[in-house]
PDB file of C-alpha atoms and ligand atoms in Angstrom:
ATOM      1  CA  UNK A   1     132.122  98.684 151.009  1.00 76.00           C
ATOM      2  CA  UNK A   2     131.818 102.405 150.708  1.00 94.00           C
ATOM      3  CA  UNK A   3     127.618 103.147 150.062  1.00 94.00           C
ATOM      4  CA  UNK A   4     127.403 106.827 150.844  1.00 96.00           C
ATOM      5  CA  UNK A   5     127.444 109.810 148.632  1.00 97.00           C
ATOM      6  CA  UNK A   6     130.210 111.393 150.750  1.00 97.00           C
ATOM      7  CA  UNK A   7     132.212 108.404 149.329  1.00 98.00           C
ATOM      8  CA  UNK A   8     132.183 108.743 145.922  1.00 98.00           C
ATOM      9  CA  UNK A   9     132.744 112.507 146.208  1.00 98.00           C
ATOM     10  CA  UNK A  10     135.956 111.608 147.872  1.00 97.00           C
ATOM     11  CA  UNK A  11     136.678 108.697 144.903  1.00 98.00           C
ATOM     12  CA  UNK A  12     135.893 111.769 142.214  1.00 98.00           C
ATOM     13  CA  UNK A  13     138.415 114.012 144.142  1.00 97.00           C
ATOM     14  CA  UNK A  14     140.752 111.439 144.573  1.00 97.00           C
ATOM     15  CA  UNK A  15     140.573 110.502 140.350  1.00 98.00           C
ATOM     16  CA  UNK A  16     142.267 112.448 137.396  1.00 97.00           C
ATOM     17  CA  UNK A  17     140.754 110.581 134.802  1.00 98.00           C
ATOM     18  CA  UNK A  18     137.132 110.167 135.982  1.00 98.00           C
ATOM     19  CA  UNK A  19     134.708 108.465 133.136  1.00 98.00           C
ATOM     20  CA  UNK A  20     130.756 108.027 133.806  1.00 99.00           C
ATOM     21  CA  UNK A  21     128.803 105.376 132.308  1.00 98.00           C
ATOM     22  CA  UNK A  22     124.801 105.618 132.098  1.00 98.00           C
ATOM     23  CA  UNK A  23     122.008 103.813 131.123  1.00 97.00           C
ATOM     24  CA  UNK A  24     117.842 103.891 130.931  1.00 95.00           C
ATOM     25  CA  UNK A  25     118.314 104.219 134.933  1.00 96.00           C
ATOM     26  CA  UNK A  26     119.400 107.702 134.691  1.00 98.00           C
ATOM     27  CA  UNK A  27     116.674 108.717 132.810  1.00 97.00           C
ATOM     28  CA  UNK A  28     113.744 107.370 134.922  1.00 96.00           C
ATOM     29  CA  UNK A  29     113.086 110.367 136.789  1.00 97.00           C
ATOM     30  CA  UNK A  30     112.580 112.500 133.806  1.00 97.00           C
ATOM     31  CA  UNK A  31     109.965 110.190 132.890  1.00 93.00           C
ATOM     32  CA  UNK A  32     111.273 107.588 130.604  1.00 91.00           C
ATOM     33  CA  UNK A  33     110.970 104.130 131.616  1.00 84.00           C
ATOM     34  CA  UNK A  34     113.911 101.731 131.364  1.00 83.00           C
ATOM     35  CA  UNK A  35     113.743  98.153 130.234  1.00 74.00           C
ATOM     36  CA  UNK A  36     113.932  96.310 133.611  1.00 66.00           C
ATOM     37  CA  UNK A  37     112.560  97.723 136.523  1.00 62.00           C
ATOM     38  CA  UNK A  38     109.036  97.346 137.757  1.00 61.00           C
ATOM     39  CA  UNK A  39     106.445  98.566 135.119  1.00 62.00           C
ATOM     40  CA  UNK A  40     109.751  99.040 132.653  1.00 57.00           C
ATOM     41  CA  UNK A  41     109.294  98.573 128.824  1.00 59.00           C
ATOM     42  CA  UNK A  42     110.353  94.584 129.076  1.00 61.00           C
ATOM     43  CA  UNK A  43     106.538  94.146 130.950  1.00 62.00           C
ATOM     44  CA  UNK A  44     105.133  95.526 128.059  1.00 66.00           C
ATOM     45  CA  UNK A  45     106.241  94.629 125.047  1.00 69.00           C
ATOM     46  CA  UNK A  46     109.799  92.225 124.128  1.00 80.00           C
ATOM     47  CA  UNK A  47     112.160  95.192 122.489  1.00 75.00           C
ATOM     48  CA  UNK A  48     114.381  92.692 121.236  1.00 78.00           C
ATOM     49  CA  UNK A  49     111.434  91.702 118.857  1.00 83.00           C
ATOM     50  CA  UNK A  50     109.519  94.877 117.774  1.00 86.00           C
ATOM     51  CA  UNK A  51     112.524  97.239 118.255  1.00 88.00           C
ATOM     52  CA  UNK A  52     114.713  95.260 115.468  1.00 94.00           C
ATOM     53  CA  UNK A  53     116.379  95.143 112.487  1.00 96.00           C
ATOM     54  CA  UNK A  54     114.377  91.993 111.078  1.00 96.00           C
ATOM     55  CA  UNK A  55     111.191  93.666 112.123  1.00 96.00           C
ATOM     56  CA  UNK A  56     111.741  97.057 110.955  1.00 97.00           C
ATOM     57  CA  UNK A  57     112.450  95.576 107.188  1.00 97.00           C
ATOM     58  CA  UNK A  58     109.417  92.696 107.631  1.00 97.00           C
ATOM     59  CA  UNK A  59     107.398  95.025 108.951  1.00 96.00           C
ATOM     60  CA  UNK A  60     107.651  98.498 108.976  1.00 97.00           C
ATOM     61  CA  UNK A  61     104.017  99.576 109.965  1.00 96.00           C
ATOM     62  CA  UNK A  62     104.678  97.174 113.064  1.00 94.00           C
ATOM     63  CA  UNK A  63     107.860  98.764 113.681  1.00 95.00           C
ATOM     64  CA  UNK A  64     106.963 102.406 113.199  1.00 96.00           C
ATOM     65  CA  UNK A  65     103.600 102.076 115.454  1.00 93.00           C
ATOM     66  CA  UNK A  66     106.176 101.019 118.829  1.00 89.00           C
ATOM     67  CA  UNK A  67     109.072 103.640 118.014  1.00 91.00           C
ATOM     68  CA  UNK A  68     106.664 106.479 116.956  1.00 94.00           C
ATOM     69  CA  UNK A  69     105.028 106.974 120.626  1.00 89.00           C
ATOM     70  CA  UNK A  70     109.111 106.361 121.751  1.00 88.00           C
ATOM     71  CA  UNK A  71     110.311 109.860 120.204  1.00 93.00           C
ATOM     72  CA  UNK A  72     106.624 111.530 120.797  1.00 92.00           C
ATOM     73  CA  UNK A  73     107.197 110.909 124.475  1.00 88.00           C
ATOM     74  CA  UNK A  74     111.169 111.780 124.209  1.00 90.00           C
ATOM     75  CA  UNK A  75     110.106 115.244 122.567  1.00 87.00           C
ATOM     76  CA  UNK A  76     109.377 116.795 125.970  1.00 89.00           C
ATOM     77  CA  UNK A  77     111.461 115.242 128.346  1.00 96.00           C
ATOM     78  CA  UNK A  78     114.220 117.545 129.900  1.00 97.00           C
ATOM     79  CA  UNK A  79     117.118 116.444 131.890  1.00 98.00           C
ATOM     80  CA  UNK A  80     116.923 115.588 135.814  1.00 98.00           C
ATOM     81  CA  UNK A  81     119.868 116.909 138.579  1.00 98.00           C
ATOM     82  CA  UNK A  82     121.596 114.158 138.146  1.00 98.00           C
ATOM     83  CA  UNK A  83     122.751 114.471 134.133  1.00 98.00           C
ATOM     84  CA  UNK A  84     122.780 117.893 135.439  1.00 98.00           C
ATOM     85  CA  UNK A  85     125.392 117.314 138.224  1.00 98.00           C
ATOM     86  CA  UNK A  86     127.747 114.913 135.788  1.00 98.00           C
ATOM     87  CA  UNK A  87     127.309 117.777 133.224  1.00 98.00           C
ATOM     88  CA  UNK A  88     128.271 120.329 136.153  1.00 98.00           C
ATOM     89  CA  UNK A  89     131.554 117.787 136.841  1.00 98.00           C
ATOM     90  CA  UNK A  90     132.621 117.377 133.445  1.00 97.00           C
ATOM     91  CA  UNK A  91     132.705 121.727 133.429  1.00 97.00           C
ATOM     92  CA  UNK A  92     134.723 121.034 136.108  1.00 96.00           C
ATOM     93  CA  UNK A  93     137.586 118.764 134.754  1.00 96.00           C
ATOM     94  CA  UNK A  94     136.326 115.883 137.431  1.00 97.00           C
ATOM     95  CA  UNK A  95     134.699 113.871 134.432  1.00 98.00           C
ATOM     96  CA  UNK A  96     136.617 113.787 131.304  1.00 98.00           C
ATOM     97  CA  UNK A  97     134.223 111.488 129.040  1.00 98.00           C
ATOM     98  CA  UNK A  98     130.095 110.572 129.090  1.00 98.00           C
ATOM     99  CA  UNK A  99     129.697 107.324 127.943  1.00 98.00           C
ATOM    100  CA  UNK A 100     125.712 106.530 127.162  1.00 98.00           C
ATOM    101  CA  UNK A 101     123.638 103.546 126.224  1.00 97.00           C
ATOM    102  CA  UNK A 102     120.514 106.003 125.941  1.00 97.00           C
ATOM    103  CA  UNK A 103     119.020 107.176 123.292  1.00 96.00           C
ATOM    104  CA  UNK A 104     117.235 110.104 124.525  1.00 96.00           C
ATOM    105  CA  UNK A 105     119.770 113.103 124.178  1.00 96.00           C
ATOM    106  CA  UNK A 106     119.080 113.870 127.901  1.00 98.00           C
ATOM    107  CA  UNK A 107     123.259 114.189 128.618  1.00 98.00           C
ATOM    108  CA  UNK A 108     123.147 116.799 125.228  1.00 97.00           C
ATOM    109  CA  UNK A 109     120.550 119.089 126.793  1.00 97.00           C
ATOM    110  CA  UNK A 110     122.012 118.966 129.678  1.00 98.00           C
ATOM    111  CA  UNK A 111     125.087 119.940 128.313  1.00 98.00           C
ATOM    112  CA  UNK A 112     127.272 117.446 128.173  1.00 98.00           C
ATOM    113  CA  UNK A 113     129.032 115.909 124.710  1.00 96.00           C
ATOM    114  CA  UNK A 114     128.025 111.988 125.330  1.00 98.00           C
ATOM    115  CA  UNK A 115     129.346 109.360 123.321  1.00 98.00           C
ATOM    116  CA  UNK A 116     126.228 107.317 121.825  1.00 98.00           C
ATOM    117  CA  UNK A 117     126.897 103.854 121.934  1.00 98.00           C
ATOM    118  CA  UNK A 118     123.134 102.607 120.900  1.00 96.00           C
ATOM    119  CA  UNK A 119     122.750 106.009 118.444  1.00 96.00           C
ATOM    120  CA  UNK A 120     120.416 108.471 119.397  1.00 95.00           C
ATOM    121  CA  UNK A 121     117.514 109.862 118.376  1.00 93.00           C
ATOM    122  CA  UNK A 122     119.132 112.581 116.492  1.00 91.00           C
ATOM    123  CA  UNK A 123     117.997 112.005 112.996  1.00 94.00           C
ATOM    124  CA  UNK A 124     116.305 109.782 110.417  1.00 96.00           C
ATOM    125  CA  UNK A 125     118.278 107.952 107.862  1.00 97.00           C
ATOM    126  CA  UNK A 126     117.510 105.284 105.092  1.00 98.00           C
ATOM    127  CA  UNK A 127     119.180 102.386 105.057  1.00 97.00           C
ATOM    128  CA  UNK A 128     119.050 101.402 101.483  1.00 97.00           C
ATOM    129  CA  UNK A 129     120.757 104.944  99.864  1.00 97.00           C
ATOM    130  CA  UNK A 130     122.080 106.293 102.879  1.00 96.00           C
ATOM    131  CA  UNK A 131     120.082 110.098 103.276  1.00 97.00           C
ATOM    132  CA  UNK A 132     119.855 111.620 106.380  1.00 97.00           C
ATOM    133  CA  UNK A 133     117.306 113.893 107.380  1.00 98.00           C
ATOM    134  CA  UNK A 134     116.390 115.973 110.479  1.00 97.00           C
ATOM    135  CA  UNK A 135     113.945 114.117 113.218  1.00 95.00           C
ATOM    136  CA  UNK A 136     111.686 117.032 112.122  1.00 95.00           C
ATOM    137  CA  UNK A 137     111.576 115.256 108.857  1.00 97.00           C
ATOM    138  CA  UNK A 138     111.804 112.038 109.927  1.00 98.00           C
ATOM    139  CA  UNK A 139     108.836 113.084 111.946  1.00 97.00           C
ATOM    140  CA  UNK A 140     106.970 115.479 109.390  1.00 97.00           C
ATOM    141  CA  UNK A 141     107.498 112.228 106.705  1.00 98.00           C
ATOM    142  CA  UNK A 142     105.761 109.730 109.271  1.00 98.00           C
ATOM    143  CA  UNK A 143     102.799 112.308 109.690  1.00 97.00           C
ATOM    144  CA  UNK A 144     102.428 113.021 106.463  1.00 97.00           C
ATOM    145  CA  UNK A 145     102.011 108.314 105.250  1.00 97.00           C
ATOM    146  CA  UNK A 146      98.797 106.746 105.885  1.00 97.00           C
ATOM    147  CA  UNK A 147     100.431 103.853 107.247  1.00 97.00           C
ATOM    148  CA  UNK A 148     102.496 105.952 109.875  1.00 97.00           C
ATOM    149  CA  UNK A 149     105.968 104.562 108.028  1.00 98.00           C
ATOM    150  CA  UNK A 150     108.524 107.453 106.567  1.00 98.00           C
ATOM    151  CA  UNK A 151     109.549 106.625 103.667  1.00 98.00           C
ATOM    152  CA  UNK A 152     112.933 107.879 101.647  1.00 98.00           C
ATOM    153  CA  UNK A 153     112.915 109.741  98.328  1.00 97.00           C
ATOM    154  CA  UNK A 154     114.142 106.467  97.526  1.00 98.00           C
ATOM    155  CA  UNK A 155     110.890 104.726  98.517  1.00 97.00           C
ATOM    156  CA  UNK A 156     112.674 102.537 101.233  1.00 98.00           C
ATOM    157  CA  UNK A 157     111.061 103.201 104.934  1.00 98.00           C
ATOM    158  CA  UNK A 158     113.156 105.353 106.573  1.00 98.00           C
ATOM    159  CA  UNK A 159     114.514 104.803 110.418  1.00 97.00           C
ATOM    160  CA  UNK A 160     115.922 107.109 113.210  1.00 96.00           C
ATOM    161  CA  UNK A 161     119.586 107.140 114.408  1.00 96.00           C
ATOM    162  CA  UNK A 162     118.670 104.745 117.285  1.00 96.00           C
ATOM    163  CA  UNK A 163     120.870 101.230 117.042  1.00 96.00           C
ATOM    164  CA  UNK A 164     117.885  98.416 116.645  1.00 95.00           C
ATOM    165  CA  UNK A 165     118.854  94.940 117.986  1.00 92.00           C
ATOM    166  CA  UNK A 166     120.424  92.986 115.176  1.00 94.00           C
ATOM    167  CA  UNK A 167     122.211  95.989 113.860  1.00 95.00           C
ATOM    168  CA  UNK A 168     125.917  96.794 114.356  1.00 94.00           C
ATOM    169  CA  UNK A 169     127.164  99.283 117.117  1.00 95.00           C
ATOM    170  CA  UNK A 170     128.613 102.496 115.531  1.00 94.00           C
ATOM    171  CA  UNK A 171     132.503 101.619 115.640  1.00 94.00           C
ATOM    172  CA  UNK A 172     133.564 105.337 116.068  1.00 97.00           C
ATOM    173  CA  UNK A 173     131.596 105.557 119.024  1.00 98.00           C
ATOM    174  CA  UNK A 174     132.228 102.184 120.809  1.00 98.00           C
ATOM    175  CA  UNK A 175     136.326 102.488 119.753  1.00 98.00           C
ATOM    176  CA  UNK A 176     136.005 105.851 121.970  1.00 98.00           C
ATOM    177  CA  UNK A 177     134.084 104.205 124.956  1.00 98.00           C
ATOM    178  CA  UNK A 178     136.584 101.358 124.949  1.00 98.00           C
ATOM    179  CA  UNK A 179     139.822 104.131 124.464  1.00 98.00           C
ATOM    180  CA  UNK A 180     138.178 106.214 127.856  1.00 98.00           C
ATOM    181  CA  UNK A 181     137.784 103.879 129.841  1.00 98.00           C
ATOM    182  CA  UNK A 182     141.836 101.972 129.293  1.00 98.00           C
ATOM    183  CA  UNK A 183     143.005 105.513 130.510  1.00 98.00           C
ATOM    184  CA  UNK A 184     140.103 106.144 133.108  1.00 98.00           C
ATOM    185  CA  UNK A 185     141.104 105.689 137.184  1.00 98.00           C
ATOM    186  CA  UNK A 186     137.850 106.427 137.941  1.00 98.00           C
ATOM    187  CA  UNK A 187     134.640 104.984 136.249  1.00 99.00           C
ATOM    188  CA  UNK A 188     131.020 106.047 137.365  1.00 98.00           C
ATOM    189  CA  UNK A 189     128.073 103.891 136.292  1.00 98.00           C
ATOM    190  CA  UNK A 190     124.340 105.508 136.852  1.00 98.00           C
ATOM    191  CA  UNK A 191     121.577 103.757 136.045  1.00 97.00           C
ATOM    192  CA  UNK A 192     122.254 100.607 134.033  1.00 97.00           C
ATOM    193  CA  UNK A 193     121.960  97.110 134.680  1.00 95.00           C
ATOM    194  CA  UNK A 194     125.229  96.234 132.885  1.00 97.00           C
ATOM    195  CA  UNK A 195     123.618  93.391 130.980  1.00 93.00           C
ATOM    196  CA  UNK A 196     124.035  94.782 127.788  1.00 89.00           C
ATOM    197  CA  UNK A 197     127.491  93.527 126.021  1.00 91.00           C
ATOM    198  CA  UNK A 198     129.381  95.136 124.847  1.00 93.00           C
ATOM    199  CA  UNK A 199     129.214  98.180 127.145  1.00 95.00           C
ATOM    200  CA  UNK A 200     129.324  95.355 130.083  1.00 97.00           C
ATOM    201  CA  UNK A 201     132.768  95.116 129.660  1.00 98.00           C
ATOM    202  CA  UNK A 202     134.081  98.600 130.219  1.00 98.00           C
ATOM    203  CA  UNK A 203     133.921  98.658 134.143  1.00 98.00           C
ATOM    204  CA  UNK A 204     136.220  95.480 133.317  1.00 98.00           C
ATOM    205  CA  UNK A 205     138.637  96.962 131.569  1.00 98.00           C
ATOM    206  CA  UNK A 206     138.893  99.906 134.592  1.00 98.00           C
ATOM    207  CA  UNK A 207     139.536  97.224 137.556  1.00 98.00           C
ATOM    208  CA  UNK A 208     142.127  95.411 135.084  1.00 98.00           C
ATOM    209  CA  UNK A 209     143.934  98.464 135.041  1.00 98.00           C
ATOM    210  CA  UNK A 210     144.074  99.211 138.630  1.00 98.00           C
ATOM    211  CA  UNK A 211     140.824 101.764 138.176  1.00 98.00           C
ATOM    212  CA  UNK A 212     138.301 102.254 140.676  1.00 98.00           C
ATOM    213  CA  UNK A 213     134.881 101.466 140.233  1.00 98.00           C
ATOM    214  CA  UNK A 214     131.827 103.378 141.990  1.00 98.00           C
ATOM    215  CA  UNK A 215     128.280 102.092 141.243  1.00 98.00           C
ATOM    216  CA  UNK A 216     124.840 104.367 141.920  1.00 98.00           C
ATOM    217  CA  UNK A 217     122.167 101.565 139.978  1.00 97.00           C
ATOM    218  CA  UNK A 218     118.779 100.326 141.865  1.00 96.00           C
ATOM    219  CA  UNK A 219     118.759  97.315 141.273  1.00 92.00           C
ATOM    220  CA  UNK A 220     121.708  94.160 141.246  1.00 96.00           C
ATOM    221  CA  UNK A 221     125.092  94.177 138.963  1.00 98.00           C
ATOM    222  CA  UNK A 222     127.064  91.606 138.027  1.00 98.00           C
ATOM    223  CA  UNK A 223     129.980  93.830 139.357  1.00 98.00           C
ATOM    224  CA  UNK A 224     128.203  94.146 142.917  1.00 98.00           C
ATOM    225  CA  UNK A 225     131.008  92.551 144.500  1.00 97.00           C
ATOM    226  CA  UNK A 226     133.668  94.207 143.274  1.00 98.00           C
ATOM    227  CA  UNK A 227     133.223  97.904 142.935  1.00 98.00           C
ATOM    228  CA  UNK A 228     134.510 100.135 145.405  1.00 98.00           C
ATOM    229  CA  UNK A 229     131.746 102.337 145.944  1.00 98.00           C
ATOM    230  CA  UNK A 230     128.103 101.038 145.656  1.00 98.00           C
ATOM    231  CA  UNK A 231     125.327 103.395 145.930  1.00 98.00           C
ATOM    232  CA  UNK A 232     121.667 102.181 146.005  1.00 94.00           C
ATOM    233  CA  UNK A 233     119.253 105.319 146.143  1.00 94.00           C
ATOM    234  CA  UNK A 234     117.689 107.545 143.024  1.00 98.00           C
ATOM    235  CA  UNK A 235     120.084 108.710 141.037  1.00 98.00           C
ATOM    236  CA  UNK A 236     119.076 112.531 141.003  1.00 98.00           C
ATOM    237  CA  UNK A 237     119.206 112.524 144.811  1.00 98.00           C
ATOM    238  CA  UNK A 238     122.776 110.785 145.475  1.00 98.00           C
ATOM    239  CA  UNK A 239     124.634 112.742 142.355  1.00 98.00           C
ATOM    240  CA  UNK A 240     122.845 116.345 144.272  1.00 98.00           C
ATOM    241  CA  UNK A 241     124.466 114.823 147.428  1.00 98.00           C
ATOM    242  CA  UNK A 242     127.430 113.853 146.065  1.00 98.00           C
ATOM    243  CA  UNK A 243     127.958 117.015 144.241  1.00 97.00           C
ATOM    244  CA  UNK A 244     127.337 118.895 147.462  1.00 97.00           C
ATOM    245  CA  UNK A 245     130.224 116.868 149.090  1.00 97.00           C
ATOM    246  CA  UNK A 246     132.745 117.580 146.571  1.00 96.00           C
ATOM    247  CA  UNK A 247     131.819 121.563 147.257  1.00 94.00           C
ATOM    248  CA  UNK A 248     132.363 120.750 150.770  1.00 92.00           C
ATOM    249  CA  UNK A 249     135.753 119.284 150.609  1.00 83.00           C
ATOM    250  CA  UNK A 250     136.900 121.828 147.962  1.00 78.00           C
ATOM    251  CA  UNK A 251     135.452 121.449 144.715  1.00 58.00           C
ATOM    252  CA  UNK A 252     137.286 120.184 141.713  1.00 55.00           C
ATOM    253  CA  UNK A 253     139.776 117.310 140.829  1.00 47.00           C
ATOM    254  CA  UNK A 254     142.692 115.947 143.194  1.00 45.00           C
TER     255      UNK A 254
HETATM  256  P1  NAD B   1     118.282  98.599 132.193  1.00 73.91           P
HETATM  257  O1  NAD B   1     116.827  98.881 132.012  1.00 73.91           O
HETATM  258  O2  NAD B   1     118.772  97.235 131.920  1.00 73.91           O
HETATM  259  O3  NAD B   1     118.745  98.957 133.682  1.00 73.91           O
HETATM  260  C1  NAD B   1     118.397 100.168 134.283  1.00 73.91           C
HETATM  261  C2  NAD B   1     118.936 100.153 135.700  1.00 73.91           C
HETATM  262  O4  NAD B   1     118.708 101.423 136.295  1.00 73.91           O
HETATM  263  C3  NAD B   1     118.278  99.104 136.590  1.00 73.91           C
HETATM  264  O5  NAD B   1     119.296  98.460 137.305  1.00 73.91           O
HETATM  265  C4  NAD B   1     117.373  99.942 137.519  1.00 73.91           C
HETATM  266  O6  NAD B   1     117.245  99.373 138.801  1.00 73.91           O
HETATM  267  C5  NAD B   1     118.134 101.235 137.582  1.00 73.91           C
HETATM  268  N1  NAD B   1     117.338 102.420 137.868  1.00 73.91           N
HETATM  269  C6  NAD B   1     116.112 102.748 137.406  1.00 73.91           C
HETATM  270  N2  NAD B   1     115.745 103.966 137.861  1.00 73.91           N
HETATM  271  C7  NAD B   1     116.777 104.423 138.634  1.00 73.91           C
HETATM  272  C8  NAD B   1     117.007 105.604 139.378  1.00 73.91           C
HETATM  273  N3  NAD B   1     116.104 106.600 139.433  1.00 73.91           N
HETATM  274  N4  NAD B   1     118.182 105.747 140.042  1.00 73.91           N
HETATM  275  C9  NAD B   1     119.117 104.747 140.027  1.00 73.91           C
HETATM  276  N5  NAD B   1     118.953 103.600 139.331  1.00 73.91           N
HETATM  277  C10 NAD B   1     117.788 103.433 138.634  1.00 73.91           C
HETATM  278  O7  NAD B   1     119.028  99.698 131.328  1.00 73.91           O
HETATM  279  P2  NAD B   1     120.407  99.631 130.575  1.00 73.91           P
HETATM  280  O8  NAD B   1     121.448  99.006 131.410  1.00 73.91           O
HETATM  281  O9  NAD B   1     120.612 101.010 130.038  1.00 73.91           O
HETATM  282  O10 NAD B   1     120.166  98.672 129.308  1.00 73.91           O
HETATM  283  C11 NAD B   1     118.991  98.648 128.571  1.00 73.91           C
HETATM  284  C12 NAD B   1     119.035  99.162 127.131  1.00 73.91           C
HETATM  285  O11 NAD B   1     117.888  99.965 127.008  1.00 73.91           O
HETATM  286  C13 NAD B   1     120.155 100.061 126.745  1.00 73.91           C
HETATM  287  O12 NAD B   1     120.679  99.526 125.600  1.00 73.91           O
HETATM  288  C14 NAD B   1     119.507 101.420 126.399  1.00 73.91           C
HETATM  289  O13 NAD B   1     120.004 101.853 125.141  1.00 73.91           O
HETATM  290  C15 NAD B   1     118.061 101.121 126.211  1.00 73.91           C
HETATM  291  N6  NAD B   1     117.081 102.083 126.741  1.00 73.91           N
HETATM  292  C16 NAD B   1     117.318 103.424 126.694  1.00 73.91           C
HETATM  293  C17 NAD B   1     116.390 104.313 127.245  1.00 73.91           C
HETATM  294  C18 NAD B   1     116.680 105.797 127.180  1.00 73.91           C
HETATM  295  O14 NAD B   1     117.319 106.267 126.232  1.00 73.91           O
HETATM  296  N7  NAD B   1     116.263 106.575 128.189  1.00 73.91           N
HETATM  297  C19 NAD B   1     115.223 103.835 127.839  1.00 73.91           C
HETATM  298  C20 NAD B   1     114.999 102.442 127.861  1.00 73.91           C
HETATM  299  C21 NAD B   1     115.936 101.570 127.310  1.00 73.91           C
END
């Protein structure tokens, strides 16, 4: 199996429809800990319990006293080389589509247009009458409650744009993930476990259709065995190499 960056600059050169596909991985090395590595979130705390629907509406105070150190620590964070280098290839015309499970807005500041399959952290909205505010209000609202919780004008406790376990994907988004990656020949996945349905299934849909598939994740896949290119190291380091190949060899798309 090919397991060097040189590799999947070739597979990018090679591709005319190249779609990448991240996850908490990518965003490790700007600081922000994923859910299943060593000393990951999952140690902690369960997210399935305190980061949910039921718990948000049961308990609020509970709710808003896990997510509120979440965007306090996401307020600083700046992108790393490698959403910088899939940023750099989408300029390019390598990468035509960013599909993310994060939340963080990392590809966005980077520069890239990423479609949000778990939301983002991009606003605050209430669930009950359906205003939006900015996260400066979202945020401005939780400083301003005793019990931490932002509440609507409504009186309902308000929530940010991030998808909580229990809710429903955002269709628009999901419908374009799915549409990218029938036409992709090429799909990249950086930093995610690919235990998390339904995103799972989009490598699927690539090898069905004759696509390649290159992986650059730490840790084991359940597509391990058959992607065509399976990279191991930090993801900053093997996208910088991998960029630097493609310069070598010429630069943009086959
Ligand atoms: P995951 O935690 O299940 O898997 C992350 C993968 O990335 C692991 O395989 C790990 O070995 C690998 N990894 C960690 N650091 C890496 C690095 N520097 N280079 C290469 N690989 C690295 O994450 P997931 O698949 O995204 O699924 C978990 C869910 O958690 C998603 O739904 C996501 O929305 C959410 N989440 C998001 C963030 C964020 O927005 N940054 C953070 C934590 C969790």
């Amino acid at each position: 199996m090919a397991d060097a960056p040189e590799d999947l600059a070739a597979a990018l050169a090679r591709s005319e429809y190249a779609v990448v596909l991240t996850g908490a991985g990518i965003s490790t090395e700007s600081g922000i800990p994923d859910f299943r590595s060593a000393g990951g979130l999952w140690e902690k705390y369960d997210p399935m319990e305190v980061a949910s629907l039921s718990t948000f509406l049961s308990e609020p105070e509970r709710f808003w006293s896990f997510h509120r150190p979440r965007i306090d620590m996401l307020a600083d964070v700046e992108p790393n080389p490698a959403h910088l280098a899939i940023a750099e290839l989408e300029r390019r015309g390598v990468v035509r589509a960013v599909v993310t499970q994060n939340i963080d807005r990392l590809h966005a500041k980077a520069g890239s247009d990423p479609i949000e399959v778990h939301g983002a952290l991009d606003r605050g909205l209430c669930l009950r009458c359906e205003t939006r505010v900015s996260m400066d209000e979202l945020v401005a609202r939780a400083d301003a409650a005793e019990d931490g919780v932002p509440r609507c004008g409504c009186g309902f406790p308000m929530k940010s744009g991030v998808v909580l376990f229990g809710e429903p994907l955002p269709a628009g988004a999901i419908d374009a993930a799915f549409a990218h990656a029938e036409r992709a020949d090429l799909m990249l996945v950086i930093g995610s476990s690919l235990l998390v349905a339904p995103v799972s299934q989009l490598p699927r849909v690539v090898l069905d259709n004759g696509g390649t598939l290159a992986i650059l994740t730490e840790s084991e896949t359940p597509y391990d065995g058959v992607a065509q290119v399976r990279l191991n190291g930090k993801a900053a380091a093997q996208m910088q190499e991998a960029l630097a190949a493609l310069d070598a060899a010429g630069g943009t798309a086959a």
